Amino acid sequence: MADIKRNIKYLNKDFNSFKKSLIEYTKSYFPDTFNDFSENSTGVLFMEMTSYVGDVLSFYLDNQIQETFIQSARQVENLYSLSYMLGYTPKTTSAATTNIDFFQQIPAKTVNGDIVPDFNYSLKIPENTPISSDNGEDTNFIIEDPIDFSFSSSFDPTEITVYQIQGDEPTFFLLKKTRKAISATIETTSFNFTTPKKFDTRIINDNNIIGILDVFDTDGNEWYEVPNLAQDTIFDTIKNDNVNNPNYTDNDAPELLKLKKVQTRFASRFINRTNLELQFGAGSPGLNTEEIVPNPDNVGLGLPFEKNKLTTAFSPVNFMFTDTYGLPPSDTILNIRYLKGGGLGSNIEANALTIINTDNVTFVKPNLANTTLANTIFNSLAANNPEAASGGKSGDSIEEIRKNALGSFQNQLRTVTKKDYLIRALSMPSNLGVISKAYTTPTKVGDSIRPGELPTILDLFVLSYNNNKNLTVASPTIKRNLQTYLSEYRMINDSIKIKDAFIVNIGVEFKIVVLPNYNNNEVISRAIDGIAIYFNIDNWQINEPIILKDLFILLDKIEGVQTVKDVKISNIVGENIGYSNTAYDIEGATIDNVVYPSIDPMIFEVKNPSQDIKGRVVPL
Amino acid sequence: MAKIIPKKFPDDLEERQTIGFDFPINGNAVFNPTFQTKDQIKANLINYLLTNTNERVFNPNFGANLRNILFESVGDSSIEELQDRVTTQVNSRFPEVQVQDLQIDTSPDENSIYLKIKYIISILDIEDDVNIIIQ
């Protein structure tokens, strides 16, 4: 039988093109079998149903392709999976941070004729103690490090001042300590495990999960979080003191960093904005947790041949190639503590965090004889945040996930290029505060760089958000956190200076001609909304110019606008009226309808769109 | 002597050429072919009258929407209204058809409506009718 070659069109994707091709195909190859192509024909009905199926299948094919690549994926679950694949952990929320001052009174005592504080009455506040605000806001902060008022050192000083005197002699002193706090509450949940199951998973369902605080089983064993189950070592920090460090001489490093091989481990990943999945391993229960030091015997353990070491990629946190993936929990209950909170509302104002949860506060020395005095001292405990909390914001938007994931993949945990530093700064863990805008540039060549020397010093300009989502300079706490965070990833000969970028507040004034039969007020309102969306601060980066032509085009497209007569950008300056103090010569910086930023990194911001964007209807 | 040639569609002249297929789909074969345009018009009329609006994919306005009448109270005025509606719909959907007569009998006890449409295929001068039961 002869081959029948038929002309089949493969480029059809939608209902109409399928239907058209089917009709053409029938006309070409079945001219004697079917001839009624009117809408009322039952045969056309069947063709339409086939076209419908084709359209649906095309949609699913397109959708599958779209969701396969991070550049085009739109469903949050898929973006989360793809971003984990590229090594980026998406944020579902970001916690605000601030410094909180803690105070307590302490009685005076006489020692060898000197009046000194009686540190027997000093208090101990454990880590993770909640501090809440007195202004009725439902925002809690917790301190990450414990407080011991009786301990003072260069990295954790206790300020002592005289609080009360009688005659010429002090009777009470005031002790002050400062701690970093993040906006979070500690939530607990527990999961029951019976028969061991390979790669068992459990899901924590909650809003605004910042991360896992700790996991303990009923036997008191700690389960450690690792980035992926193949990683069997963790960085462990221990206190730098005489017990742990025989060479201890000074206190310039409060903690020692060690590697620890752990079998009780889990990896966590967000499935979506409200579900955090914990996955456990598949090893046998005989495996032990031990501290290890990298040496030629254990580096590359698990590789089949010694020569494989030559060509294998090593990570300092995973240099053993075992395939146990940790233990699965069995016949136990895992008690999980996790942090939740953050969001824009957590950027709480200064002097608001004053209420301490004293449930776990104790005296350094128990069983004090003078209980009345002890009660007075206990009740004197107070807290306050001298600066407003900053850095809190909602989770990553779809675009932010996409951008950060691609950046994370490219820099491979090392910061090499300018963009590496930008992405690394923007991806700082949320419990350390959030940098909203960042910009890196080599330090300008000047006195600090000698002739012939390469400019290895980088300036990292950063900004954060306040609780109104307006730009503000990042607090010293966030900058310190960023400095510490970057030190883990920067190259050994890079030095970075973290600086504040300049904020230039602007206003927009425009004049438009409105089409006949349109309400002037409605058109102006739509135009103002359009410009407000254009200047949405999420879409702006440091050193981004304003292209006035874009604004003209944007206004031209607004319904009811006939002609755009004029668009003018002006600088709004003055802290006394609630704006940035940075003045900028907009007119001088405008060349060919582009408002260029200054040489010193800066960002344009429309702070109050409802006030700062003004429009006027003018006659043609 | 002059001879009057009967009017015919070109497709009707070929004996073995099918126009489409009959409706409703029944009989020995799944698709019974129609060889004359008038049979195909009748099948199309039945298809149209038995289709409700919003049933046809991507063509929500197609259909006479007769099934909804079952749930309406029926009186003389509503029957007249229905006759007008169906006549208008058929005339506009089938330009080659002219409705001559439309009879509607209701049987409330049997929850059904009988429609008998007499029509002329104007180009061919052929008279035909179609009976529909909606229940």
mmCIF file of C-alpha atoms in Angstrom, chain A residues 184-428:
data_model
loop_
_atom_site.group_PDB
_atom_site.id
_atom_site.type_symbol
_atom_site.label_atom_id
_atom_site.label_comp_id
_atom_site.label_asym_id
_atom_site.label_seq_id
_atom_site.Cartn_x
_atom_site.Cartn_y
_atom_site.Cartn_z
ATOM 1 C CA ALA A 184 9.719 37.101 66.421
ATOM 2 C CA THR A 185 7.771 34.833 68.673
ATOM 3 C CA ILE A 186 8.752 31.295 69.503
ATOM 4 C CA GLU A 187 6.192 28.724 68.511
ATOM 5 C CA THR A 188 6.376 25.047 69.337
ATOM 6 C CA THR A 189 5.074 21.979 67.650
ATOM 7 C CA SER A 190 5.821 18.288 67.977
ATOM 8 C CA PHE A 191 5.731 15.306 65.662
ATOM 9 C CA ASN A 192 5.372 11.681 66.643
ATOM 10 C CA PHE A 193 7.546 9.041 64.935
ATOM 11 C CA THR A 194 7.092 5.279 65.272
ATOM 12 C CA THR A 195 8.608 2.911 62.688
ATOM 13 C CA PRO A 196 11.692 4.368 60.999
ATOM 14 C CA LYS A 197 10.952 5.444 57.471
ATOM 15 C CA LYS A 198 13.484 6.502 54.877
ATOM 16 C CA PHE A 199 13.428 10.196 54.066
ATOM 17 C CA ASP A 200 10.442 10.818 56.303
ATOM 18 C CA THR A 201 8.899 14.273 56.111
ATOM 19 C CA ARG A 202 6.744 16.457 58.310
ATOM 20 C CA ILE A 203 5.180 19.820 57.488
ATOM 21 C CA ILE A 204 4.823 22.820 59.781
ATOM 22 C CA ASN A 205 1.866 24.886 58.676
ATOM 23 C CA ASP A 206 1.969 28.491 59.850
ATOM 24 C CA ASN A 207 2.174 32.053 58.568
ATOM 25 C CA ASN A 208 5.358 34.130 58.632
ATOM 26 C CA ILE A 209 7.748 31.341 59.575
ATOM 27 C CA ILE A 210 11.247 32.783 59.928
ATOM 28 C CA GLY A 211 13.026 29.493 60.551
ATOM 29 C CA ILE A 212 13.669 26.586 62.874
ATOM 30 C CA LEU A 213 15.112 27.498 66.261
ATOM 31 C CA ASP A 214 15.907 24.040 67.572
ATOM 32 C CA VAL A 215 14.701 20.439 67.512
ATOM 33 C CA PHE A 216 15.043 17.961 70.370
ATOM 34 C CA ASP A 217 13.748 14.422 70.704
ATOM 35 C CA THR A 218 12.309 12.864 73.865
ATOM 36 C CA ASP A 219 15.766 11.509 74.841
ATOM 37 C CA GLY A 220 17.184 15.035 74.785
ATOM 38 C CA ASN A 221 19.184 14.560 71.566
ATOM 39 C CA GLU A 222 19.422 17.634 69.421
ATOM 40 C CA TRP A 223 18.566 17.371 65.722
ATOM 41 C CA TYR A 224 20.585 19.754 63.600
ATOM 42 C CA GLU A 225 19.457 21.643 60.551
ATOM 43 C CA VAL A 226 21.655 21.235 57.459
ATOM 44 C CA PRO A 227 21.210 22.847 54.020
ATOM 45 C CA ASN A 228 20.778 19.411 52.446
ATOM 46 C CA LEU A 229 20.812 15.880 53.834
ATOM 47 C CA ALA A 230 23.993 14.958 51.955
ATOM 48 C CA GLN A 231 25.833 17.423 54.162
ATOM 49 C CA ASP A 232 26.875 15.558 57.291
ATOM 50 C CA THR A 233 28.890 18.243 59.052
ATOM 51 C CA ILE A 234 27.756 21.446 60.668
ATOM 52 C CA PHE A 235 29.537 24.508 61.968
ATOM 53 C CA ASP A 236 29.308 24.381 65.724
ATOM 54 C CA THR A 237 30.095 27.354 67.946
ATOM 55 C CA ILE A 238 31.258 26.957 71.489
ATOM 56 C CA LYS A 239 32.211 29.484 74.103
ATOM 57 C CA ASN A 240 35.831 30.603 73.986
ATOM 58 C CA ASP A 241 36.940 30.049 77.584
ATOM 59 C CA ASN A 242 39.536 28.190 79.598
ATOM 60 C CA VAL A 243 37.574 24.947 79.587
ATOM 61 C CA ASN A 244 37.149 24.709 75.833
ATOM 62 C CA ASN A 245 40.374 26.319 74.758
ATOM 63 C CA PRO A 246 43.635 25.445 76.568
ATOM 64 C CA ASN A 247 45.375 28.272 74.718
ATOM 65 C CA TYR A 248 42.836 30.807 75.941
ATOM 66 C CA THR A 249 44.632 34.027 76.723
ATOM 67 C CA ASP A 250 42.267 36.863 75.914
ATOM 68 C CA ASN A 251 38.626 37.412 75.174
ATOM 69 C CA ASP A 252 38.803 38.992 71.724
ATOM 70 C CA ALA A 253 36.858 36.089 70.155
ATOM 71 C CA PRO A 254 33.786 35.169 72.166
ATOM 72 C CA GLU A 255 33.173 31.892 70.347
ATOM 73 C CA LEU A 256 35.158 29.116 68.691
ATOM 74 C CA LEU A 257 34.012 27.637 65.400
ATOM 75 C CA LYS A 258 34.274 23.850 65.048
ATOM 76 C CA LEU A 259 33.156 21.213 62.619
ATOM 77 C CA LYS A 260 30.858 18.524 63.895
ATOM 78 C CA LYS A 261 29.664 15.406 62.099
ATOM 79 C CA VAL A 262 26.019 14.870 62.930
ATOM 80 C CA GLN A 263 23.716 11.958 62.180
ATOM 81 C CA THR A 264 20.650 13.446 63.792
ATOM 82 C CA ARG A 265 20.001 16.011 61.143
ATOM 83 C CA PHE A 266 17.253 17.340 58.913
ATOM 84 C CA ALA A 267 16.843 19.665 55.993
ATOM 85 C CA SER A 268 14.022 22.164 55.818
ATOM 86 C CA ARG A 269 12.458 23.803 52.795
ATOM 87 C CA PHE A 270 9.451 25.973 52.212
ATOM 88 C CA ILE A 271 6.874 24.284 50.008
ATOM 89 C CA ASN A 272 4.989 27.559 49.785
ATOM 90 C CA ARG A 273 4.511 30.686 51.912
ATOM 91 C CA THR A 274 2.853 28.822 54.780
ATOM 92 C CA ASN A 275 4.254 25.283 54.682
ATOM 93 C CA LEU A 276 7.732 24.414 55.881
ATOM 94 C CA GLU A 277 8.741 20.828 55.194
ATOM 95 C CA LEU A 278 11.261 19.012 57.376
ATOM 96 C CA GLN A 279 12.947 16.005 55.806
ATOM 97 C CA PHE A 280 14.969 13.402 57.662
ATOM 98 C CA GLY A 281 17.563 10.877 56.473
ATOM 99 C CA ALA A 282 17.710 7.187 55.691
ATOM 100 C CA GLY A 283 20.699 5.841 57.645
ATOM 101 C CA SER A 284 20.888 3.061 60.240
ATOM 102 C CA PRO A 285 20.525 3.893 63.944
ATOM 103 C CA GLY A 286 24.061 2.702 64.816
ATOM 104 C CA LEU A 287 25.674 5.844 63.515
ATOM 105 C CA ASN A 288 27.085 8.306 65.992
ATOM 106 C CA THR A 289 27.442 12.011 66.188
ATOM 107 C CA GLU A 290 31.028 13.082 66.634
ATOM 108 C CA GLU A 291 33.216 16.107 66.388
ATOM 109 C CA ILE A 292 35.690 15.884 63.551
ATOM 110 C CA VAL A 293 38.680 17.799 62.333
ATOM 111 C CA PRO A 294 39.458 17.625 58.615
ATOM 112 C CA ASN A 295 42.523 15.454 57.972
ATOM 113 C CA PRO A 296 43.887 13.470 55.010
ATOM 114 C CA ASP A 297 42.115 10.314 56.231
ATOM 115 C CA ASN A 298 38.595 11.638 56.467
ATOM 116 C CA VAL A 299 38.623 14.213 53.652
ATOM 117 C CA GLY A 300 37.213 12.366 50.671
ATOM 118 C CA LEU A 301 36.007 9.421 52.783
ATOM 119 C CA GLY A 302 33.486 7.504 50.702
ATOM 120 C CA LEU A 303 35.163 8.100 47.367
ATOM 121 C CA PRO A 304 35.928 4.772 45.630
ATOM 122 C CA PHE A 305 39.603 5.424 44.807
ATOM 123 C CA GLU A 306 42.291 7.664 46.201
ATOM 124 C CA LYS A 307 42.897 9.129 42.749
ATOM 125 C CA ASN A 308 39.295 10.400 42.690
ATOM 126 C CA LYS A 309 40.337 13.016 45.213
ATOM 127 C CA LEU A 310 42.259 14.777 42.457
ATOM 128 C CA THR A 311 39.181 15.572 40.395
ATOM 129 C CA THR A 312 36.403 15.760 42.975
ATOM 130 C CA ALA A 313 34.801 19.046 43.997
ATOM 131 C CA PHE A 314 35.024 19.554 47.753
ATOM 132 C CA SER A 315 33.050 21.773 50.036
ATOM 133 C CA PRO A 316 34.482 22.740 53.427
ATOM 134 C CA VAL A 317 31.165 21.809 55.008
ATOM 135 C CA ASN A 318 30.761 18.473 53.234
ATOM 136 C CA PHE A 319 34.070 16.801 52.539
ATOM 137 C CA MET A 320 33.020 13.225 53.304
ATOM 138 C CA PHE A 321 31.106 11.345 50.664
ATOM 139 C CA THR A 322 28.962 9.056 52.786
ATOM 140 C CA ASP A 323 25.486 8.139 51.627
ATOM 141 C CA THR A 324 23.583 7.810 54.884
ATOM 142 C CA TYR A 325 21.862 11.190 54.725
ATOM 143 C CA GLY A 326 21.441 11.081 58.510
ATOM 144 C CA LEU A 327 19.091 9.094 60.692
ATOM 145 C CA PRO A 328 15.346 8.779 60.363
ATOM 146 C CA PRO A 329 13.665 9.470 63.718
ATOM 147 C CA SER A 330 11.928 6.437 65.223
ATOM 148 C CA ASP A 331 9.893 5.687 68.375
ATOM 149 C CA THR A 332 10.250 9.239 69.571
ATOM 150 C CA ILE A 333 8.598 12.616 69.587
ATOM 151 C CA LEU A 334 10.435 15.540 68.077
ATOM 152 C CA ASN A 335 9.752 18.838 69.795
ATOM 153 C CA ILE A 336 10.336 21.672 67.387
ATOM 154 C CA ARG A 337 10.689 25.311 68.263
ATOM 155 C CA TYR A 338 10.460 27.749 65.391
ATOM 156 C CA LEU A 339 10.420 31.487 65.004
ATOM 157 C CA LYS A 340 7.584 33.368 63.382
ATOM 158 C CA GLY A 341 6.998 37.066 62.927
ATOM 159 C CA GLY A 342 8.472 39.867 60.894
ATOM 160 C CA GLY A 343 6.641 41.869 58.248
ATOM 161 C CA LEU A 344 6.473 45.627 57.728
ATOM 162 C CA GLY A 345 4.455 46.061 60.917
ATOM 163 C CA SER A 346 7.373 44.790 62.955
ATOM 164 C CA ASN A 347 9.423 47.956 62.250
ATOM 165 C CA ILE A 348 8.339 49.242 65.612
ATOM 166 C CA GLU A 349 9.071 52.790 66.773
ATOM 167 C CA ALA A 350 11.735 53.766 69.311
ATOM 168 C CA ASN A 351 11.038 53.517 73.073
ATOM 169 C CA ALA A 352 8.186 51.048 72.589
ATOM 170 C CA LEU A 353 9.720 47.743 73.689
ATOM 171 C CA THR A 354 9.448 47.989 77.433
ATOM 172 C CA ILE A 355 7.588 44.921 78.700
ATOM 173 C CA ILE A 356 9.830 41.995 79.633
ATOM 174 C CA ASN A 357 8.497 38.498 80.092
ATOM 175 C CA THR A 358 10.079 37.719 83.479
ATOM 176 C CA ASP A 359 8.992 34.072 83.688
ATOM 177 C CA ASN A 360 12.534 32.747 83.306
ATOM 178 C CA VAL A 361 14.455 35.629 84.840
ATOM 179 C CA THR A 362 16.457 34.543 87.899
ATOM 180 C CA PHE A 363 19.022 35.907 90.322
ATOM 181 C CA VAL A 364 22.635 34.943 89.695
ATOM 182 C CA LYS A 365 22.830 33.843 93.314
ATOM 183 C CA PRO A 366 19.757 31.933 94.446
ATOM 184 C CA ASN A 367 18.240 31.993 97.953
ATOM 185 C CA LEU A 368 18.966 35.602 98.836
ATOM 186 C CA ALA A 369 18.385 36.330 102.503
ATOM 187 C CA ASN A 370 16.687 39.713 102.122
ATOM 188 C CA THR A 371 13.585 38.742 100.154
ATOM 189 C CA THR A 372 12.020 42.231 100.362
ATOM 190 C CA LEU A 373 15.111 43.780 98.800
ATOM 191 C CA ALA A 374 15.279 40.917 96.295
ATOM 192 C CA ASN A 375 11.676 41.641 95.237
ATOM 193 C CA THR A 376 12.433 45.343 94.856
ATOM 194 C CA ILE A 377 15.467 44.534 92.710
ATOM 195 C CA PHE A 378 13.535 42.021 90.623
ATOM 196 C CA ASN A 379 10.800 44.569 89.960
ATOM 197 C CA SER A 380 13.357 47.177 88.929
ATOM 198 C CA LEU A 381 14.175 45.239 85.783
ATOM 199 C CA ALA A 382 13.344 47.403 82.761
ATOM 200 C CA ALA A 383 13.906 47.499 79.032
ATOM 201 C CA ASN A 384 13.790 50.049 76.246
ATOM 202 C CA ASN A 385 14.738 50.301 72.577
ATOM 203 C CA PRO A 386 16.436 53.658 71.977
ATOM 204 C CA GLU A 387 16.266 53.297 68.206
ATOM 205 C CA ALA A 388 13.366 52.188 66.031
ATOM 206 C CA ALA A 389 13.388 48.633 64.765
ATOM 207 C CA SER A 390 14.073 48.351 61.075
ATOM 208 C CA GLY A 391 14.518 45.716 58.404
ATOM 209 C CA GLY A 392 11.135 44.034 58.701
ATOM 210 C CA LYS A 393 9.259 43.349 55.506
ATOM 211 C CA SER A 394 7.045 40.764 53.937
ATOM 212 C CA GLY A 395 8.410 37.736 52.123
ATOM 213 C CA ASP A 396 10.090 37.660 48.746
ATOM 214 C CA SER A 397 7.931 38.643 45.818
ATOM 215 C CA ILE A 398 7.985 36.445 42.711
ATOM 216 C CA GLU A 399 10.500 38.747 41.021
ATOM 217 C CA GLU A 400 12.680 38.877 44.134
ATOM 218 C CA ILE A 401 12.817 35.080 44.342
ATOM 219 C CA ARG A 402 13.754 34.894 40.671
ATOM 220 C CA LYS A 403 16.466 37.529 40.947
ATOM 221 C CA ASN A 404 17.963 36.254 44.163
ATOM 222 C CA ALA A 405 17.941 32.607 43.043
ATOM 223 C CA LEU A 406 19.733 33.359 39.793
ATOM 224 C CA GLY A 407 22.260 35.465 41.653
ATOM 225 C CA SER A 408 22.771 32.798 44.276
ATOM 226 C CA PHE A 409 23.464 30.197 41.598
ATOM 227 C CA GLN A 410 25.971 32.371 39.828
ATOM 228 C CA ASN A 411 28.115 33.276 42.799
ATOM 229 C CA GLN A 412 28.275 29.706 44.170
ATOM 230 C CA LEU A 413 28.590 30.852 47.795
ATOM 231 C CA ARG A 414 31.572 33.019 46.968
ATOM 232 C CA THR A 415 31.436 36.730 46.359
ATOM 233 C CA VAL A 416 33.637 37.674 43.435
ATOM 234 C CA THR A 417 31.927 40.279 41.327
ATOM 235 C CA LYS A 418 30.064 43.456 42.258
ATOM 236 C CA LYS A 419 26.770 41.702 41.622
ATOM 237 C CA ASP A 420 27.775 38.857 43.955
ATOM 238 C CA TYR A 421 28.019 41.350 46.796
ATOM 239 C CA LEU A 422 24.681 42.901 45.875
ATOM 240 C CA ILE A 423 22.882 39.556 45.909
ATOM 241 C CA ARG A 424 24.691 38.378 49.043
ATOM 242 C CA ALA A 425 23.667 41.541 50.888
ATOM 243 C CA LEU A 426 20.052 41.183 49.738
ATOM 244 C CA SER A 427 19.961 37.510 50.741
ATOM 245 C CA MET A 428 21.074 38.024 54.341
#
